Every structure is written in structure tokens, then in C-alpha cells.
XYZ file of C-alpha atoms in Angstrom:
595
model
C 175.296 117.976 98.509
C 176.686 114.853 100.157
C 174.659 112.867 102.681
C 176.897 114.078 105.493
C 176.750 117.694 104.382
C 172.951 117.515 104.117
C 172.302 116.386 107.683
C 175.019 118.624 109.143
C 173.436 121.585 107.381
C 170.021 120.602 108.752
C 171.538 120.209 112.227
C 172.722 123.815 112.173
C 169.065 124.780 111.962
C 168.456 123.013 115.283
C 171.257 124.693 117.208
C 169.312 127.850 118.116
C 166.537 125.822 119.776
C 167.773 124.362 123.103
C 165.273 121.497 123.075
C 165.924 120.451 119.490
C 169.683 120.636 119.987
C 169.521 118.588 123.201
C 167.558 115.885 121.353
C 170.049 115.907 118.485
C 172.995 115.643 120.900
C 171.481 112.907 123.115
C 173.620 109.774 123.456
C 171.510 107.289 125.380
C 167.803 106.569 125.744
C 165.931 109.784 124.968
C 162.254 110.759 125.102
C 161.285 113.968 123.309
C 158.019 115.544 124.484
C 157.117 117.661 121.484
C 154.330 120.223 121.606
C 152.330 121.224 118.501
C 154.321 122.913 115.759
C 157.577 122.361 117.623
C 159.562 121.011 114.667
C 159.595 117.448 115.943
C 159.712 115.839 112.466
C 162.718 117.928 111.455
C 164.410 117.053 114.744
C 163.585 113.365 114.374
C 164.769 112.975 110.780
C 167.968 114.948 111.342
C 168.699 112.763 114.353
C 168.080 109.618 112.285
C 170.461 110.797 109.566
C 173.131 111.494 112.177
C 172.694 108.086 113.802
C 173.195 106.367 110.457
C 176.234 108.464 109.601
C 177.991 108.475 112.975
C 176.688 105.856 115.399
C 175.483 102.809 113.454
C 178.060 101.124 111.258
C 177.031 99.239 108.117
C 175.425 96.799 107.585
C 173.504 97.496 110.804
C 170.700 100.023 110.659
C 167.849 101.662 112.529
C 164.142 100.879 112.799
C 161.549 103.641 113.026
C 158.005 102.784 114.088
C 155.290 105.363 113.545
C 151.534 105.616 113.884
C 150.235 105.234 110.333
C 151.285 105.044 106.701
C 150.926 108.799 106.192
C 153.403 109.464 109.015
C 155.775 106.875 107.552
C 155.605 108.505 104.114
C 156.313 111.942 105.589
C 159.385 110.609 107.385
C 160.593 108.826 104.244
C 160.283 112.033 102.208
C 162.088 114.127 104.828
C 164.886 111.571 105.083
C 165.183 111.417 101.307
C 165.781 115.175 101.307
C 168.719 114.455 103.637
C 170.074 111.838 101.250
C 168.807 108.826 103.222
C 166.498 106.348 101.494
C 164.252 103.951 103.405
C 164.877 100.264 102.822
C 168.079 98.333 103.343
C 169.516 99.723 106.581
C 166.419 101.784 107.401
C 163.023 100.369 108.348
C 160.178 102.909 108.522
C 156.646 101.659 109.073
C 153.762 101.054 111.433
C 153.927 98.792 114.470
C 151.915 96.260 112.455
C 154.372 96.355 109.575
C 157.347 96.080 111.934
C 155.765 93.130 113.743
C 154.913 91.332 110.507
C 158.014 91.946 108.381
C 160.738 91.992 111.036
C 159.473 89.317 113.454
C 156.527 87.183 112.346
C 157.312 86.407 108.705
C 161.003 85.623 109.219
C 160.758 83.880 112.602
C 157.220 82.518 113.120
C 158.189 78.863 112.777
C 161.404 78.866 114.793
C 159.812 81.090 117.479
C 157.009 78.505 117.770
C 154.132 80.948 117.431
C 151.667 78.199 116.575
C 150.892 79.552 113.122
C 150.206 77.401 110.054
C 153.210 76.778 107.810
C 151.649 78.945 105.118
C 149.625 81.920 106.321
C 148.677 85.357 105.076
C 147.025 88.523 106.402
C 143.233 88.347 106.484
C 141.327 90.700 104.210
C 138.294 92.513 105.622
C 135.831 89.963 104.226
C 137.832 87.080 105.714
C 137.929 88.754 109.124
C 134.164 89.143 108.988
C 133.724 85.485 108.017
C 135.930 84.281 110.881
C 134.116 86.484 113.399
C 130.706 85.303 112.230
C 131.755 81.666 112.647
C 133.225 82.408 116.093
C 130.030 84.133 117.257
C 127.927 81.201 116.151
C 130.329 78.811 117.891
C 129.823 80.518 121.271
C 126.087 80.928 120.749
C 125.948 84.683 120.077
C 123.966 86.546 117.416
C 126.308 87.516 114.539
C 124.037 90.223 113.136
C 125.752 93.212 114.851
C 129.123 92.223 113.459
C 130.710 95.680 113.618
C 129.851 96.221 117.266
C 131.161 92.772 118.229
C 134.384 93.365 116.305
C 135.022 96.707 118.036
C 134.424 95.286 121.530
C 136.485 92.151 120.890
C 139.470 93.991 119.440
C 139.396 96.537 122.246
C 139.565 93.638 124.716
C 142.451 92.026 122.809
C 144.455 95.277 122.877
C 143.822 96.064 126.530
C 144.695 92.698 128.084
C 147.873 91.299 126.584
C 148.501 88.346 128.906
C 146.161 85.509 127.949
C 147.096 83.601 131.104
C 146.101 86.405 133.462
C 142.992 86.482 135.613
C 142.025 89.776 133.966
C 141.776 88.104 130.549
C 139.606 85.305 131.886
C 137.471 87.268 134.350
C 137.052 90.878 133.214
C 134.683 89.828 130.408
C 134.601 86.028 129.995
C 132.301 86.299 126.975
C 134.694 88.511 125.050
C 137.628 86.300 126.045
C 135.831 83.229 124.631
C 134.921 85.134 121.477
C 138.480 86.350 120.880
C 139.895 82.850 121.357
C 137.275 81.314 119.035
C 137.901 84.029 116.438
C 141.680 83.569 116.503
C 141.261 79.792 116.295
C 139.060 80.208 113.214
C 141.619 82.530 111.614
C 144.268 79.824 112.059
C 141.970 77.219 110.495
C 141.755 79.580 107.533
C 145.573 80.027 107.548
C 145.231 83.699 108.452
C 146.322 86.311 110.960
C 144.763 89.771 111.369
C 146.198 93.205 112.184
C 145.608 92.947 115.918
C 147.390 89.596 115.872
C 150.569 91.203 114.591
C 151.812 93.147 117.639
C 150.456 90.454 119.984
C 152.304 87.657 118.194
C 155.465 89.775 117.916
C 155.339 90.524 121.629
C 154.894 86.834 122.437
C 157.848 85.907 120.222
C 160.093 88.517 121.815
C 159.061 87.636 125.350
C 159.692 83.913 124.919
C 162.868 83.989 122.790
C 165.947 85.795 124.071
C 167.815 84.929 120.855
C 165.205 86.875 118.877
C 165.791 89.992 120.957
C 169.525 89.560 120.308
C 168.882 89.159 116.583
C 166.977 92.440 116.448
C 169.726 94.153 118.442
C 172.260 92.912 115.899
C 170.196 94.287 113.013
C 168.823 97.482 114.574
C 170.896 98.793 117.514
C 168.664 101.899 117.594
C 164.859 101.916 117.819
C 163.027 105.136 116.901
C 159.379 105.615 117.863
C 157.328 108.489 116.454
C 153.916 109.488 117.887
C 154.535 107.223 120.864
C 151.351 108.349 122.634
C 149.187 106.764 119.921
C 150.756 103.305 119.683
C 149.321 101.387 122.634
C 150.274 98.769 125.213
C 151.724 96.072 122.944
C 154.360 98.395 121.507
C 155.137 99.729 124.989
C 155.848 96.189 126.174
C 158.065 95.625 123.125
C 160.015 98.783 123.897
C 160.559 97.778 127.512
C 161.911 94.389 126.449
C 163.984 95.500 123.481
C 165.428 98.693 124.927
C 165.667 98.077 128.668
C 166.486 94.367 128.566
C 167.996 93.486 125.175
C 169.924 96.736 124.851
C 168.540 98.615 121.838
C 168.966 102.368 122.154
C 165.652 104.235 122.274
C 164.740 107.574 120.745
C 161.012 108.231 121.242
C 159.012 111.300 120.241
C 155.446 112.179 121.150
C 152.994 114.392 123.007
C 150.500 113.042 125.562
C 148.360 116.151 124.994
C 147.749 115.035 121.405
C 146.692 111.466 122.189
C 143.297 111.128 120.464
C 143.049 107.460 119.468
C 141.830 105.820 122.656
C 139.365 103.761 120.589
C 142.418 102.087 119.001
C 144.098 101.371 122.326
C 146.231 104.530 122.621
C 147.328 105.374 126.176
C 149.004 108.758 126.784
C 150.117 107.684 130.267
C 152.599 105.213 128.755
C 154.686 108.005 127.237
C 154.693 109.896 130.525
C 155.814 106.780 132.378
C 158.522 106.113 129.810
C 159.860 109.656 130.169
C 160.148 109.162 133.940
C 162.169 105.931 133.799
C 165.671 106.004 135.323
C 168.349 106.306 132.678
C 166.075 108.101 130.190
C 166.919 111.657 129.152
C 163.732 113.671 128.691
C 163.738 116.684 126.374
C 160.843 119.112 125.906
C 160.217 121.040 122.707
C 158.243 124.073 123.866
C 158.600 126.609 121.040
C 155.705 126.613 118.567
C 156.832 127.513 115.037
C 153.371 126.998 113.530
C 150.772 128.994 115.417
C 150.353 132.726 115.910
C 150.738 134.035 119.467
C 147.019 134.312 120.278
C 146.357 130.799 119.011
C 149.195 129.417 121.163
C 147.782 131.266 124.170
C 144.221 130.082 123.464
C 145.235 126.455 123.033
C 147.261 126.584 126.243
C 144.196 127.515 128.284
C 142.066 124.597 127.132
C 144.168 121.710 128.489
C 143.248 122.422 132.093
C 146.898 122.041 133.129
C 149.700 124.578 132.926
C 151.997 124.395 129.903
C 154.863 126.743 129.085
C 154.497 126.618 125.312
C 155.084 129.873 123.479
C 155.107 131.089 119.910
C 158.490 131.572 118.331
C 159.904 135.077 118.453
C 158.486 137.255 115.699
C 155.314 135.200 115.215
C 152.266 137.217 114.059
C 149.519 137.919 116.620
C 146.845 135.896 114.815
C 143.217 135.770 115.876
C 140.546 133.526 117.411
C 136.984 134.001 116.127
C 133.677 132.678 117.463
C 130.735 132.268 115.060
C 127.314 131.381 116.533
C 125.118 130.552 113.535
C 121.389 129.853 113.205
C 119.668 126.966 111.475
C 120.521 123.469 110.380
C 124.092 122.536 109.573
C 123.392 122.782 105.824
C 122.284 126.406 106.340
C 125.325 127.123 108.513
C 127.501 125.619 105.767
C 126.124 128.157 103.273
C 127.117 131.014 105.593
C 130.534 129.471 106.145
C 131.277 128.936 102.438
C 129.750 132.143 101.053
C 130.610 134.610 103.824
C 133.108 133.527 106.491
C 135.759 131.948 104.245
C 135.709 134.751 101.625
C 136.017 137.336 104.425
C 139.019 135.509 105.907
C 140.731 135.212 102.519
C 140.111 138.918 101.871
C 142.028 139.697 105.084
C 144.942 137.638 103.737
C 145.139 138.212 99.965
C 148.382 136.214 99.740
C 146.542 133.013 100.742
C 144.705 130.603 98.442
C 141.813 128.210 98.968
C 144.283 125.384 99.676
C 145.396 127.285 102.802
C 141.906 126.865 104.291
C 140.646 123.827 106.207
C 137.236 122.978 107.636
C 137.540 120.485 110.489
C 134.630 118.679 112.162
C 134.099 116.049 114.881
C 132.403 113.431 112.646
C 132.312 112.533 108.951
C 128.550 113.075 108.640
C 129.104 116.750 109.455
C 131.377 116.857 106.440
C 128.459 115.587 104.339
C 126.428 118.664 105.302
C 129.091 120.932 103.811
C 129.114 119.393 100.337
C 125.945 120.999 98.823
C 127.139 124.533 99.664
C 130.641 123.815 98.368
C 129.346 122.353 95.128
C 126.878 125.209 94.633
C 129.768 127.657 95.053
C 131.768 125.681 92.489
C 134.750 125.212 94.789
C 137.220 122.337 94.324
C 137.811 120.409 97.526
C 139.816 117.546 98.989
C 138.154 115.440 101.651
C 139.906 113.489 104.403
C 137.521 111.519 106.611
C 135.680 108.190 106.678
C 133.395 109.343 103.857
C 136.217 110.347 101.529
C 136.572 108.701 98.118
C 139.140 106.376 99.702
C 141.047 106.257 103.005
C 143.938 108.704 103.121
C 145.887 106.063 105.053
C 146.014 103.769 102.004
C 149.632 103.470 100.873
C 148.559 102.112 97.500
C 146.141 104.973 96.799
C 148.692 107.567 97.898
C 151.197 106.036 95.489
C 148.637 106.043 92.683
C 147.993 109.744 93.376
C 151.703 110.398 92.843
C 151.673 108.324 89.648
C 148.712 110.376 88.408
C 150.557 113.626 89.176
C 153.530 112.372 87.158
C 151.247 111.633 84.206
C 149.569 115.054 84.503
C 152.721 117.092 84.015
C 155.076 115.825 86.692
C 157.066 113.977 84.035
C 158.494 117.331 82.946
C 160.629 117.262 86.123
C 162.609 114.378 84.627
C 164.404 111.514 86.321
C 164.313 112.570 90.007
C 160.528 112.427 90.277
C 160.243 109.071 88.517
C 163.051 107.699 90.685
C 161.000 108.603 93.771
C 157.918 106.928 92.266
C 159.895 103.786 91.454
C 161.509 103.709 94.903
C 158.133 104.107 96.655
C 156.679 101.384 94.429
C 159.495 98.968 95.248
C 158.862 99.455 98.961
C 155.135 99.001 98.432
C 155.709 95.627 96.737
C 158.865 94.719 98.662
C 157.624 91.226 99.507
C 157.815 90.276 95.821
C 160.357 92.727 94.333
C 163.672 91.588 95.777
C 166.182 90.792 93.028
C 167.852 93.240 90.619
C 166.054 91.510 87.762
C 162.654 91.996 89.423
C 163.473 95.636 90.149
C 164.446 96.287 86.528
C 161.277 94.582 85.263
C 159.124 96.658 87.637
C 160.763 99.908 86.479
C 160.245 98.932 82.838
C 156.565 98.118 83.320
C 155.926 101.235 85.376
C 157.501 103.687 82.954
C 155.776 101.967 80.042
C 152.331 102.318 81.622
C 152.795 105.882 82.844
C 154.485 107.212 79.705
C 151.596 105.974 77.570
C 149.009 107.970 79.554
C 150.486 111.475 79.955
C 147.112 113.200 79.595
C 145.036 114.534 82.473
C 141.801 113.975 80.493
C 142.414 110.204 80.334
C 139.544 108.183 81.807
C 140.521 107.373 85.383
C 138.496 104.157 85.246
C 140.359 102.975 82.156
C 143.756 103.971 83.626
C 143.184 102.205 86.952
C 141.707 99.030 85.481
C 144.626 98.707 83.071
C 147.198 99.385 85.793
C 145.510 96.955 88.181
C 145.299 94.186 85.577
C 148.852 94.382 84.292
C 150.871 95.604 87.294
C 149.128 96.017 90.645
C 147.229 92.725 90.932
C 150.107 90.457 89.797
C 152.439 92.107 92.340
C 150.074 93.081 95.155
C 148.269 89.761 95.190
C 151.481 88.159 96.449
C 152.071 90.729 99.224
C 150.526 89.940 102.617
C 150.167 93.583 103.661
C 148.405 94.716 100.475
C 145.293 92.558 100.453
C 143.122 95.221 102.072
C 144.807 97.862 99.923
C 143.682 96.035 96.772
C 140.172 95.822 98.223
C 140.239 99.596 98.764
C 141.271 100.052 95.133
C 138.476 97.732 93.953
C 135.912 99.717 95.969
C 137.167 102.973 94.475
C 136.978 101.522 90.964
C 133.353 100.562 91.677
C 132.626 104.190 92.661
C 134.051 105.590 89.406
C 132.413 102.912 87.216
C 129.082 103.448 85.416
C 126.411 103.524 88.114
C 128.883 104.603 90.779
C 128.542 107.895 92.669
C 131.781 109.293 91.151
C 131.534 108.050 87.567
C 133.281 110.173 84.952
C 136.421 111.087 86.892
C 139.527 111.711 84.820
C 143.186 111.161 85.625
C 143.595 114.813 86.589
C 140.973 114.361 89.319
C 143.075 111.689 91.030
C 146.192 113.850 90.654
C 144.353 116.584 92.561
C 143.352 114.396 95.507
C 146.584 115.124 97.354
C 147.155 118.475 99.055
C 146.923 121.279 96.512
C 146.950 125.104 96.557
C 143.611 125.467 94.805
C 141.368 123.080 96.758
C 139.489 123.610 100.019
C 140.476 121.043 102.653
C 137.745 119.104 104.473
C 138.812 116.832 107.305
C 137.652 115.195 110.480
C 139.524 116.403 113.542
C 141.153 112.980 113.887
C 142.386 112.971 110.287
C 143.781 116.503 110.618
C 146.349 115.484 113.207
C 149.877 116.164 111.986
C 148.703 118.716 109.403
C 148.640 122.518 109.408
C 146.713 125.264 107.592
C 146.818 129.043 107.669
C 143.054 129.384 108.252
C 141.113 126.748 110.181
C 137.345 126.617 110.656
C 136.170 124.124 113.274
C 132.596 123.335 112.248
C 129.742 121.801 114.259
C 131.420 122.332 117.641
C 128.135 121.991 119.523
C 126.824 120.445 122.702
C 126.695 116.679 122.181
C 129.140 116.750 119.254
C 132.402 117.525 121.069
C 132.399 116.113 123.656
C 129.763 113.588 122.698
C 126.669 113.165 124.811
C 127.275 110.539 127.481
C 131.082 110.684 127.412
C 132.604 109.453 130.659
C 135.674 110.935 132.360
C 138.236 109.199 130.154
C 136.356 110.059 126.956
C 135.913 113.660 128.133
C 139.664 113.994 128.619
C 140.280 112.664 125.120
C 137.628 114.960 123.632
C 139.425 117.912 125.243
C 142.672 116.762 123.634
C 140.885 116.449 120.285
C 139.658 120.038 120.604
C 143.234 121.058 121.419
C 144.532 119.263 118.325
C 142.001 121.152 116.191
C 143.023 124.526 117.626
C 146.703 123.877 117.026
C 146.304 123.056 113.308
C 145.876 126.800 112.640
C 148.761 129.088 111.776
C 147.039 132.480 111.494
C 143.313 132.300 112.286
C 141.131 129.780 114.110
C 137.359 130.038 113.686
C 134.982 128.186 116.023
C 131.650 127.669 114.273
C 128.704 126.446 116.365
C 124.928 126.557 116.544
C 123.652 129.676 118.298
C 122.857 128.807 121.904
C 124.366 125.323 121.634
C 128.113 125.933 121.807
C 130.257 123.102 123.163
C 131.445 123.496 126.727
C 134.975 123.735 125.325
C 133.987 126.691 123.128
C 132.239 128.454 126.012
C 135.190 127.849 128.325
C 137.677 129.197 125.798
C 135.584 132.264 125.005
C 135.180 133.088 128.691
C 138.911 132.811 129.327
C 139.796 134.955 126.320
C 137.260 137.613 127.344
C 138.616 137.528 130.914
C 142.151 137.875 129.594
C 143.404 134.674 131.253
């Protein structure tokens, strides 16, 4: 199937949905407000393929900014299925990656950003060192480093103009700390992740030629998950799209904005959709959730929505489970009774179709003894997982492990995808044809020699790190923290570590699989879907948290909504008897009242 045939075929699948077709047919600035399960990724990727084929002539391309590396990978895979590969004419990455690779690295000196001639991205330990020195310089106690870092970075994200009265007066202590910290980073020839969008915004604001250069390279700017990306990106969009002339195609849902602690502001997407000259399209049909789940989720927002399940959707069900005892005791009931009962109702489903979602990672810890006693395989996605699911390097290593554990039988196409993903991962160093060929040779040599799922994972990773990952990744600015994540994981699977003895097959199974129970925080579950969802620990003081103010309460409600809308067929709300969250009580009352 040719590239053109592929996207035209996919487009035919959009025609029956008025919202999806309107987004596909849009010609100017367009904002797509996409409800849960509304097919927004299919719409977005089909639109991107069309833009490249019909609207953007070579060598110009398009840039797509998304929330995290997992979102970027999903878009890359969907585009690949349409015959479009990321790289070259297509940038897909986070706002930090866009800021670093498209603005800061190529133009820092000529844009006069005040950076050292040679700089790199600070690793976690270097950020901590710079913050400790900055705290001592302003006479503050550096012992509570994590709390200081959170407050400082929140201040940096909220107030973008360093010359404004707000920056100087809202919290003078935090302003002094941020300035001392950034000064220390520069002394160390470093920038950090929060620097990236701030420096990019400064460069764009002060250099009209830079805005013109980006227009020449990327006449179309795509933004996915706009509601989660914060003020700095919003300012970039206003300058690039409404001043410099880039065409905007933005997709998001204010109702699913759940990252306020990272600077996300759902109001920015609403304001963008109301700008003159912007076509706003709503995707209101839910292809994921059963009718009763769509109805239940619609009642919890507190504002009217006209979302509906697609015609022919099953009725589905919402269950409430008040359980007695500590969470560990409730976990035993959940694992040994509730999940088996749900699977018995749906014999076509497997354990991999089941997810347990919870408000905080420590609640996930309480599930583990019951799961292990039942002998169930599981995949965990939260802050206490074996490694962060957002790690691009670890995700790539998972795919390499799957290739070694039988994936190689698929032949060339699968290895080509591995090699392509690897080249993008190490793109700062792999640039010439000779370097690409050498990387392919080394990769196939290492993987072909270890096609055995019983291979020691420790041995496999140490060998791969020594001979391939460290020599390449050590020269890539964006991978310094990724290599630290790998080192921490290697420590955990080494003798004396809490996961010693893992084999290669264990890493291959860490991605989504049909035979493993899914454990995830509510935040980490965003963007995913499961047939059967159990929301666990939904108690008073857990969601919303005790002491949440109005803004945090609104976000907690959206988080509850996100959890509900992960479910296709059944949603189960598990809480301590007599201590149900106000959201659970509210939903149960409305369902019982038939509203």
C-alpha cells in the first residue's frame, strides 16, 4: 500500500464521524476538543499524513509537540502504519525536546541566550548540586531539597517574564533562589529541563528571524494534549502561529487536564479555541466506553456535556464495592474474588484486559502481597515501578528484549523498526550514513547473539550498556537522565538488589501484554484503556486529598473522570466501607436517582 493510499484509506474511516471529518478537512488554524475515547489519535495522525502529502512540499515538514515520550512513541507508531516515518521532515517530541533540538542547540549563540559556548543538559545529581549551592548562597537550609525544588520550579513555570513585578514581588525568596540556581547551572555549563521552554520562548520573542526560520522549516505546528503543556508552550504558539504565520492544529481536552503540579492549565486550551480565526471542532462520540460508563462519567464533571457512546455500544456496568479492613485485606478480596468474578462474566477476556488504578503509588504497594500470593503476573506503571514508563531508553530496551525473545521470527520489518527507533534515540550522534550502518551492525550483532529468554538480564544489560548504549548515549544531551535510570535499574537487578535474578524474558514482558494484570496510578493511566477497570482506594482523604483547595479539588474531579473513562465494559469503584470519596458517593446517588 502506498503512502497516499494508506492515509486516504484511513481518512475514509473518519468520514462517518462529523467531528473527525471536519478536523481532517480543516484548512486554517484548528482546535480539536476531543472527549475520552473519541478517536483523537487516529484523527490526528491521519491529518498529519495528509498535511505531508498534500499541503507541505518537500523539504519542508511539520512539527508535532506532545506531552510525554509515551505519547510521542504512540504517534510515531501510528504514523509508521500510514507509511510516514518520524525524522527528516517530521519532528515528534515533547516541548522540552522541541525547545532543545529545534531552537536552543542550533541557535543559542546567535540568539544571544547567554549560555556557555559548550553546555549540556543537567543530570539529576547535577541539578541537586546546583540547587544546594544556590540555597546556601541565599542563606536557606538545603536539607529539604525536594520540597525546595518543587516550589522553585513551580514558580519558574508560572511567571515567565523575569522583568515583571509578579516575578520580583509574588515570592521574592523563590525569585532569588531561581536566579541563583540558574546562575550556578551556567557556571557548571548546564541547563535543566525547565530552562528549555523558557530559553526557547526568550529566543523566539527576541528574534524575529528565528520565528521566520521555524516557519520556513515547519509551516505547520501540531500540538497534542494541549491542556497538559503549560504557559510557556502557549506563549510559543501565540508567537509562532498568530504572529509568525505557522498553521496550528491543536488537540486536547480541558476535562482531562490532571497535571497542574507540572504547570498544566486547562483554561489555555479553552482560550485558544475561542480566538478569532480559529476553527473549533468537537469530537463527542465515545468509541471506547459502554453506554452506562459514558453516562456515569458525564455526571461527575459538574457541567453538562453531550458526549455519547457510539451506536451499538454494549450497555456496560458500574459497580460499587465497600470493603472492610486495611488496604492489604481489601486487596485480597479484590484479587481473589472481584477480579475472578468479573472475568467469569466475560470469558473472552484475559488478565491483561484488567487494570487496577489508584490515586497514589503507595496504594499500589498494598496490592503486591495479594497478587504475589495468587501467583499472578503483573505490570506496574507508577512511581514505584521498576523504572519510569516515560523512559524512552527503557521502552526501547523492552522492544529489543521482545525481539530477542521470539520477535526475531517476524523478520526484517520488526528489526527495521527497532533500528529506526534507536537512530532517533541517539540522533545527536548518529547522523551520517556510515554511523547509521555501524549502529545497525552493532545492534544486530548484540541482539542476534542473545536470542534466549532465559538469558541473565543483568548480563545482557551490562554488556549492551558497555559496548553500545554508553558510548552513544553519553554524547547525547537528552539521554543523561535516561542512562541514570538504566544504571538504577541495573542496581536493582544486581546481587543484593530487590529484583535480582530477572531474565531477559522478564524485561520483554514489562510492556503491555495479554497475560499480565495492569497496575497503574490514575495519572499514569491517562491515554490508556482496559476492558475492566478497578479503581482502588477511592476513599475520603485519598481522592480528593485532605486539605485540597478549590483548584486542587477541580483537578481531583478531573482525575476521577479520567479513571472512569479508561474502562470499556465495566468500572468498579473500590473503597473502604463508610469512607467512600465524595466523588463515589455523588456518582452512586446520581445513578440510583437515575440522573
